[in-house]
Amino acid sequence: GRRKLYSFNGGTAFVTSEHPFMTNDGWKSIDPIALAEENNKVAILLNITKLTIGDSIMTDTGSVIVESIEEHGGDSNQTLYNFELDGDHTYYADSYLTHNKGN
């Protein structure tokens, strides 16, 4: 099967729809329902809401306004990484502050 990957502002497709990002208004994902289906504990713990145009995602150099969210047909064989982390379960992916969805 093919899975969809997403990019922001015309950048590289690098993330799945459920993945949480830190915004100025807290944690958000493109599809919070998909995250709840995958890991409801994290969805509730982080109080995930829907990422939309105009949101400001934290990056390693400040923040970026989401001007567009692009959907791409992903190769189901493409390797995607979800890191096991100590501490607060956050890391930068493609410079965006994200969460590894770990408990």
PDB file of C-alpha atoms in Angstrom:
ATOM      1  CA  GLY A   1       0.000   0.000   0.000  1.00  0.00           C
ATOM      2  CA  ARG A   2       0.924   3.617  -0.312  1.00  0.00           C
ATOM      3  CA  ARG A   3       1.049   5.948   2.615  1.00  0.00           C
ATOM      4  CA  LYS A   4       0.850   9.683   2.405  1.00  0.00           C
ATOM      5  CA  LEU A   5       3.654  11.950   3.521  1.00  0.00           C
ATOM      6  CA  TYR A   6       3.323  15.673   4.120  1.00  0.00           C
ATOM      7  CA  SER A   7       5.473  18.748   3.708  1.00  0.00           C
ATOM      8  CA  PHE A   8       5.136  22.346   4.792  1.00  0.00           C
ATOM      9  CA  ASN A   9       5.516  25.451   2.648  1.00  0.00           C
ATOM     10  CA  GLY A  10       6.716  23.564  -0.427  1.00  0.00           C
ATOM     11  CA  GLY A  11       9.495  21.769   1.442  1.00  0.00           C
ATOM     12  CA  THR A  12      10.510  18.115   1.438  1.00  0.00           C
ATOM     13  CA  ALA A  13       7.837  15.530   2.297  1.00  0.00           C
ATOM     14  CA  PHE A  14       9.026  14.101   5.596  1.00  0.00           C
ATOM     15  CA  VAL A  15       6.158  13.456   7.995  1.00  0.00           C
ATOM     16  CA  THR A  16       3.012  11.346   8.384  1.00  0.00           C
ATOM     17  CA  SER A  17      -0.328  12.963   9.207  1.00  0.00           C
ATOM     18  CA  GLU A  18      -0.470  11.906  12.849  1.00  0.00           C
ATOM     19  CA  HIS A  19       2.916  13.267  13.843  1.00  0.00           C
ATOM     20  CA  PRO A  20       2.790  16.012  16.524  1.00  0.00           C
ATOM     21  CA  PHE A  21       4.575  19.353  16.159  1.00  0.00           C
ATOM     22  CA  MET A  22       5.092  22.025  18.794  1.00  0.00           C
ATOM     23  CA  THR A  23       3.342  25.250  17.789  1.00  0.00           C
ATOM     24  CA  ASN A  24       2.892  28.580  19.547  1.00  0.00           C
ATOM     25  CA  ASP A  25      -0.473  27.162  20.666  1.00  0.00           C
ATOM     26  CA  GLY A  26       0.778  23.772  21.909  1.00  0.00           C
ATOM     27  CA  TRP A  27       1.122  20.373  20.238  1.00  0.00           C
ATOM     28  CA  LYS A  28      -0.714  19.875  16.929  1.00  0.00           C
ATOM     29  CA  SER A  29      -0.826  17.302  14.135  1.00  0.00           C
ATOM     30  CA  ILE A  30      -2.277  17.291  10.626  1.00  0.00           C
ATOM     31  CA  ASP A  31      -4.607  14.455  11.691  1.00  0.00           C
ATOM     32  CA  PRO A  32      -5.131  14.284  15.469  1.00  0.00           C
ATOM     33  CA  ILE A  33      -7.649  11.445  15.053  1.00  0.00           C
ATOM     34  CA  ALA A  34      -4.996   9.270  13.381  1.00  0.00           C
ATOM     35  CA  LEU A  35      -2.676   9.996  16.303  1.00  0.00           C
ATOM     36  CA  ALA A  36      -5.391   9.054  18.806  1.00  0.00           C
ATOM     37  CA  GLU A  37      -5.916   5.771  16.934  1.00  0.00           C
ATOM     38  CA  GLU A  38      -2.164   5.084  16.998  1.00  0.00           C
ATOM     39  CA  ASN A  39      -1.421   6.269  20.533  1.00  0.00           C
ATOM     40  CA  ASN A  40      -4.388   7.674  22.445  1.00  0.00           C
ATOM     41  CA  LYS A  41      -2.345   8.141  25.627  1.00  0.00           C
ATOM     42  CA  VAL A  42       0.022  10.562  23.888  1.00  0.00           C
ATOM     43  CA  ALA A  43      -2.843  12.325  22.093  1.00  0.00           C
ATOM     44  CA  ILE A  44      -4.536  12.995  25.428  1.00  0.00           C
ATOM     45  CA  LEU A  45      -1.334  13.750  27.329  1.00  0.00           C
ATOM     46  CA  LEU A  46      -0.223  16.350  24.779  1.00  0.00           C
ATOM     47  CA  ASN A  47      -3.789  17.636  24.194  1.00  0.00           C
ATOM     48  CA  ILE A  48      -3.229  17.370  20.427  1.00  0.00           C
ATOM     49  CA  THR A  49      -5.283  19.647  18.198  1.00  0.00           C
ATOM     50  CA  LYS A  50      -5.404  20.045  14.416  1.00  0.00           C
ATOM     51  CA  LEU A  51      -2.494  21.729  12.636  1.00  0.00           C
ATOM     52  CA  THR A  52      -3.811  24.285  10.160  1.00  0.00           C
ATOM     53  CA  ILE A  53      -2.646  27.047   7.844  1.00  0.00           C
ATOM     54  CA  GLY A  54      -1.495  30.023   9.898  1.00  0.00           C
ATOM     55  CA  ASP A  55      -0.143  27.955  12.787  1.00  0.00           C
ATOM     56  CA  SER A  56       3.410  28.731  13.833  1.00  0.00           C
ATOM     57  CA  ILE A  57       5.647  25.664  14.289  1.00  0.00           C
ATOM     58  CA  MET A  58       8.709  25.912  16.528  1.00  0.00           C
ATOM     59  CA  THR A  59      12.004  25.218  14.766  1.00  0.00           C
ATOM     60  CA  ASP A  60      15.627  25.020  15.816  1.00  0.00           C
ATOM     61  CA  THR A  61      16.047  28.680  14.806  1.00  0.00           C
ATOM     62  CA  GLY A  62      12.735  30.218  15.911  1.00  0.00           C
ATOM     63  CA  SER A  63       9.369  29.492  14.349  1.00  0.00           C
ATOM     64  CA  VAL A  64       7.822  29.047  10.907  1.00  0.00           C
ATOM     65  CA  ILE A  65       4.292  30.037   9.878  1.00  0.00           C
ATOM     66  CA  VAL A  66       2.487  27.187   8.083  1.00  0.00           C
ATOM     67  CA  GLU A  67       1.497  28.737   4.763  1.00  0.00           C
ATOM     68  CA  SER A  68       0.728  25.433   3.053  1.00  0.00           C
ATOM     69  CA  ILE A  69       0.531  21.719   3.847  1.00  0.00           C
ATOM     70  CA  GLU A  70       1.226  19.472   0.867  1.00  0.00           C
ATOM     71  CA  GLU A  71       0.173  15.839   0.592  1.00  0.00           C
ATOM     72  CA  HIS A  72       2.468  13.441  -1.255  1.00  0.00           C
ATOM     73  CA  GLY A  73       1.967   9.819  -2.231  1.00  0.00           C
ATOM     74  CA  GLY A  74       4.603   8.004  -0.226  1.00  0.00           C
ATOM     75  CA  ASP A  75       6.457   4.839  -1.131  1.00  0.00           C
ATOM     76  CA  SER A  76       5.369   2.199   1.378  1.00  0.00           C
ATOM     77  CA  ASN A  77       8.949   0.884   1.322  1.00  0.00           C
ATOM     78  CA  GLN A  78      10.445   4.247   2.271  1.00  0.00           C
ATOM     79  CA  THR A  79      12.071   4.163   5.684  1.00  0.00           C
ATOM     80  CA  LEU A  80      10.598   6.588   8.200  1.00  0.00           C
ATOM     81  CA  TYR A  81      12.152   7.029  11.606  1.00  0.00           C
ATOM     82  CA  ASN A  82      10.475   7.419  14.968  1.00  0.00           C
ATOM     83  CA  PHE A  83      13.163   7.780  17.587  1.00  0.00           C
ATOM     84  CA  GLU A  84      13.206   6.268  21.060  1.00  0.00           C
ATOM     85  CA  LEU A  85      14.311   9.114  23.288  1.00  0.00           C
ATOM     86  CA  ASP A  86      15.118   9.744  26.902  1.00  0.00           C
ATOM     87  CA  GLY A  87      13.855  12.909  28.549  1.00  0.00           C
ATOM     88  CA  ASP A  88      10.919  14.765  27.056  1.00  0.00           C
ATOM     89  CA  HIS A  89      10.518  12.718  23.832  1.00  0.00           C
ATOM     90  CA  THR A  90      11.112  15.715  21.556  1.00  0.00           C
ATOM     91  CA  TYR A  91      13.575  16.255  18.705  1.00  0.00           C
ATOM     92  CA  TYR A  92      13.987  18.341  15.571  1.00  0.00           C
ATOM     93  CA  ALA A  93      12.887  16.760  12.277  1.00  0.00           C
ATOM     94  CA  ASP A  94      13.716  18.724   9.140  1.00  0.00           C
ATOM     95  CA  SER A  95      14.348  21.585  11.658  1.00  0.00           C
ATOM     96  CA  TYR A  96      10.772  21.400  13.073  1.00  0.00           C
ATOM     97  CA  LEU A  97      10.267  20.575  16.771  1.00  0.00           C
ATOM     98  CA  THR A  98       8.382  17.299  16.914  1.00  0.00           C
ATOM     99  CA  HIS A  99       7.428  14.543  19.349  1.00  0.00           C
ATOM    100  CA  ASN A 100       8.297  10.856  19.023  1.00  0.00           C
ATOM    101  CA  LYS A 101       4.834   9.814  20.280  1.00  0.00           C
ATOM    102  CA  GLY A 102       6.488   7.701  23.007  1.00  0.00           C
ATOM    103  CA  ASN A 103       4.748   7.272  26.353  1.00  0.00           C
TER     104      ASN A 103
END
